[in-house]
Amino acid sequence: MLRYLTAGESHGMAMVAILEGMPAGIKIDAGRINSELKRRKEGVGRGERMKIEEDKVKIISGIKKGMSLGSPICLYVENKDSSIEKMPPVICPRPGHADLAGLLKYGFTDARNVLERASARETVSRVAIGAVCKLFLEGFKIVISSKVISIAGETSASMISKKVAEARENKDTVGGIFEVTVKGAPCGLGSYTHADRRLDGKLAQAVMSIPGVKGVELGLGFGYAGEFGSHVHDAIYFTKHRGYFHGTNNAGGIEGGVSNGEDILLRACMKPISTLMEPLESVNISTKKPAKASIQRSDVCAVESAGVIAESVCAYALADTFLEKFGSDSLADIKANYLNYLKRSR
Ligand code: EPS
């Protein structure tokens, strides 16, 4: 139903996104897109680039007088640091980054050609798209949030900032775990009928595609592995007031690839940022001799930002499945379909 494309290098002119398939009639304000972009920049462990960039969106198309037109929405975020043409070549690939695989795959002799696009700066575009999707979903009282669960194994804010400061001091980096919660999603988004329609698969793909993410789980996730079925499946109840509901939510709001009306709960693990100020062993790709990996300006930790990015990509996946179920070209028609469905599915 929905599709998007992003373009832009980390130090190129701008980050660009085109979102196609959004219905007409959604109230969309640049202010909300900008506040989501600001959230993406913040968080413990972010680096110098975040102080350089303003990350303010220009709406190029698809929106008139604050209302979506149903035509492709083009969003443009200028890069203040657009020094790509002047930057020196990178010849010692960084372990953990896309540098080496990208060099070999595309036949480059300069890993800058790889890292400019592999950089997590690309997520500016995905957060801008996610903000539009959030505005659409919020019209149906579907609200998405995220929080940090742990960073470098620590869970309290004070211990987390201590560990991040320690990593910065030691020229090191840290990763962690974040959680995304979706409240208000109706039962019935996604489908068990075919692999690529499953909501769990769509969400996992979307979150796994965020740079640095190495693991994704829904609800109890890996915790299911050591349990008896009778202890972990969520019993079903019905009351006139609530309709159908589950006693627990180990499934994380999705059964058989379909949302079941409970909160959708997703956790993901982000590895430590791969650019190290005290670099690991690598190889000079011109001489093929051992050399320390290249040093680039970077973050010490970006787990909090990854949570915001995950909210955004989940918002896109949910808006897509929502339009699949209730879709039409006009928001008014979608609302009518949605209310009709709510009435019959209780
Ligand atoms: C990022 C922009 C980058 C890095 C970081 C994320 O800016 P620069 O490379 O100019 O300092 O801060 O990039 C990475 C973590 C990465 O792996 O490339 C951003 O806007 O999110």
Tab-separated table of N, CA, C and O in Angstrom, residues 136-180:
chain	number	residue	atom	x	y	z
A	136	PHE	N	-0.733	10.069	10.890
A	136	PHE	CA	-1.854	9.291	10.345
A	136	PHE	C	-2.412	8.339	11.419
A	136	PHE	O	-3.613	8.297	11.676
A	137	LEU	N	-1.513	7.594	12.069
A	137	LEU	CA	-1.944	6.592	13.059
A	137	LEU	C	-2.608	7.246	14.276
A	137	LEU	O	-3.566	6.711	14.837
A	138	GLU	N	-2.089	8.399	14.672
A	138	GLU	CA	-2.647	9.077	15.850
A	138	GLU	C	-4.102	9.497	15.627
A	138	GLU	O	-4.864	9.605	16.588
A	139	GLY	N	-4.474	9.683	14.363
A	139	GLY	CA	-5.876	9.958	14.031
A	139	GLY	C	-6.777	8.779	14.394
A	139	GLY	O	-7.995	8.921	14.473
A	140	PHE	N	-6.179	7.620	14.618
A	140	PHE	CA	-6.928	6.415	15.034
A	140	PHE	C	-6.508	5.991	16.443
A	140	PHE	O	-6.655	4.828	16.809
A	141	LYS	N	-5.933	6.937	17.166
A	141	LYS	CA	-5.516	6.732	18.578
A	141	LYS	C	-4.462	5.632	18.729
A	141	LYS	O	-4.405	4.924	19.729
A	142	ILE	N	-3.646	5.459	17.694
A	142	ILE	CA	-2.523	4.515	17.780
A	142	ILE	C	-1.267	5.329	18.073
A	142	ILE	O	-0.908	6.223	17.286
A	143	VAL	N	-0.653	5.065	19.226
A	143	VAL	CA	0.461	5.905	19.677
A	143	VAL	C	1.695	5.031	19.915
A	143	VAL	O	1.615	3.967	20.543
A	144	ILE	N	2.829	5.501	19.410
A	144	ILE	CA	4.069	4.707	19.471
A	144	ILE	C	5.102	5.449	20.319
A	144	ILE	O	5.319	6.647	20.138
A	145	SER	N	5.745	4.713	21.238
A	145	SER	CA	6.796	5.331	22.059
A	145	SER	C	7.964	4.356	22.178
A	145	SER	O	7.851	3.195	21.781
A	146	SER	N	9.075	4.851	22.731
A	146	SER	CA	10.217	3.952	22.947
A	146	SER	C	10.952	4.361	24.210
A	146	SER	O	10.794	5.494	24.690
A	147	LYS	N	11.723	3.418	24.754
A	147	LYS	CA	12.569	3.758	25.895
A	147	LYS	C	13.812	2.876	25.883
A	147	LYS	O	13.795	1.761	25.315
A	148	VAL	N	14.849	3.388	26.518
A	148	VAL	CA	16.079	2.607	26.662
A	148	VAL	C	15.865	1.610	27.796
A	148	VAL	O	15.395	1.971	28.875
A	149	ILE	N	16.196	0.353	27.562
A	149	ILE	CA	16.113	-0.669	28.610
A	149	ILE	C	17.463	-0.774	29.313
A	149	ILE	O	17.539	-0.822	30.544
A	150	SER	N	18.536	-0.800	28.532
A	150	SER	CA	19.871	-0.860	29.146
A	150	SER	C	20.912	-0.356	28.161
A	150	SER	O	20.701	-0.423	26.942
A	151	ILE	N	22.002	0.149	28.716
A	151	ILE	CA	23.160	0.536	27.896
A	151	ILE	C	24.390	-0.047	28.576
A	151	ILE	O	24.571	0.140	29.802
A	152	ALA	N	25.191	-0.762	27.826
A	152	ALA	CA	26.393	-1.426	28.363
A	152	ALA	C	26.052	-2.235	29.620
A	152	ALA	O	26.832	-2.273	30.578
A	153	GLY	N	24.873	-2.840	29.633
A	153	GLY	CA	24.460	-3.699	30.747
A	153	GLY	C	23.880	-2.937	31.931
A	153	GLY	O	23.374	-3.542	32.877
A	154	GLU	N	23.894	-1.600	31.895
A	154	GLU	CA	23.371	-0.788	33.007
A	154	GLU	C	21.941	-0.365	32.715
A	154	GLU	O	21.590	-0.104	31.561
A	155	THR	N	21.135	-0.242	33.799
A	155	THR	CA	19.729	0.114	33.587
A	155	THR	C	19.356	1.473	34.203
A	155	THR	O	18.371	2.079	33.789
A	156	SER	N	20.096	1.943	35.206
A	156	SER	CA	19.722	3.227	35.815
A	156	SER	C	20.373	4.374	35.048
A	156	SER	O	21.491	4.236	34.529
A	157	ALA	N	19.657	5.520	34.999
A	157	ALA	CA	20.153	6.676	34.218
A	157	ALA	C	21.544	7.097	34.690
A	157	ALA	O	22.408	7.420	33.868
A	158	SER	N	21.770	7.077	35.995
A	158	SER	CA	23.074	7.559	36.496
A	158	SER	C	24.197	6.598	36.100
A	158	SER	O	25.273	7.026	35.676
A	159	MET	N	23.941	5.285	36.201
A	159	MET	CA	24.977	4.306	35.823
A	159	MET	C	25.211	4.330	34.302
A	159	MET	O	26.332	4.137	33.835
A	160	ILE	N	24.141	4.575	33.547
A	160	ILE	CA	24.278	4.637	32.089
A	160	ILE	C	25.176	5.811	31.720
A	160	ILE	O	26.136	5.661	30.950
A	161	SER	N	24.905	7.007	32.300
A	161	SER	CA	25.760	8.139	31.888
A	161	SER	C	27.192	7.938	32.363
A	161	SER	O	28.141	8.373	31.696
A	162	LYS	N	27.376	7.233	33.486
A	162	LYS	CA	28.746	6.935	33.943
A	162	LYS	C	29.472	6.024	32.944
A	162	LYS	O	30.621	6.268	32.582
A	163	LYS	N	28.754	4.979	32.505
A	163	LYS	CA	29.366	4.021	31.557
A	163	LYS	C	29.682	4.682	30.214
A	163	LYS	O	30.727	4.413	29.604
A	164	VAL	N	28.773	5.567	29.758
A	164	VAL	CA	29.002	6.262	28.475
A	164	VAL	C	30.200	7.212	28.613
A	164	VAL	O	31.056	7.275	27.728
A	165	ALA	N	30.285	7.894	29.764
A	165	ALA	CA	31.431	8.802	30.003
A	165	ALA	C	32.733	7.994	30.041
A	165	ALA	O	33.759	8.420	29.501
A	166	GLU	N	32.664	6.830	30.669
A	166	GLU	CA	33.850	5.959	30.751
A	166	GLU	C	34.285	5.523	29.344
A	166	GLU	O	35.474	5.552	29.006
A	167	ALA	N	33.292	5.148	28.517
A	167	ALA	CA	33.602	4.728	27.145
A	167	ALA	C	34.236	5.885	26.368
A	167	ALA	O	35.227	5.708	25.670
A	168	ARG	N	33.660	7.091	26.532
A	168	ARG	CA	34.196	8.267	25.824
A	168	ARG	C	35.640	8.523	26.243
A	168	ARG	O	36.527	8.731	25.423
A	169	GLU	N	35.871	8.450	27.552
A	169	GLU	CA	37.205	8.665	28.135
A	169	GLU	C	38.220	7.651	27.577
A	169	GLU	O	39.351	7.979	27.242
A	170	ASN	N	37.764	6.415	27.439
A	170	ASN	CA	38.636	5.328	26.961
A	170	ASN	C	38.666	5.218	25.431
A	170	ASN	O	39.158	4.221	24.910
A	171	LYS	N	38.086	6.209	24.752
A	171	LYS	CA	38.020	6.190	23.276
A	171	LYS	C	37.313	4.931	22.778
A	171	LYS	O	37.723	4.314	21.785
A	172	ASP	N	36.296	4.537	23.520
A	172	ASP	CA	35.556	3.315	23.200
A	172	ASP	C	34.097	3.659	22.903
A	172	ASP	O	33.721	4.838	22.920
A	173	THR	N	33.278	2.646	22.654
A	173	THR	CA	31.857	2.868	22.377
A	173	THR	C	31.027	1.814	23.110
A	173	THR	O	31.574	0.797	23.553
A	174	VAL	N	29.728	2.066	23.229
A	174	VAL	CA	28.836	1.089	23.875
A	174	VAL	C	27.525	0.970	23.097
A	174	VAL	O	27.142	1.883	22.362
A	175	GLY	N	26.852	-0.156	23.314
A	175	GLY	CA	25.535	-0.389	22.712
A	175	GLY	C	24.517	-0.651	23.812
A	175	GLY	O	24.764	-0.355	24.984
A	176	GLY	N	23.388	-1.242	23.442
A	176	GLY	CA	22.372	-1.509	24.463
A	176	GLY	C	21.091	-2.059	23.878
A	176	GLY	O	21.057	-2.498	22.715
A	177	ILE	N	20.052	-2.003	24.715
A	177	ILE	CA	18.738	-2.546	24.324
A	177	ILE	C	17.693	-1.438	24.449
A	177	ILE	O	17.708	-0.691	25.441
A	178	PHE	N	16.798	-1.335	23.459
A	178	PHE	CA	15.679	-0.387	23.562
A	178	PHE	C	14.372	-1.130	23.300
A	178	PHE	O	14.380	-2.239	22.739
A	179	GLU	N	13.291	-0.496	23.741
A	179	GLU	CA	11.966	-1.121	23.585
A	179	GLU	C	11.014	-0.152	22.899
A	179	GLU	O	10.988	1.033	23.227
A	180	VAL	N	10.226	-0.672	21.982
A	180	VAL	CA	9.179	0.121	21.322
A	180	VAL	C	7.819	-0.411	21.785
A	180	VAL	O	7.616	-1.629	21.828
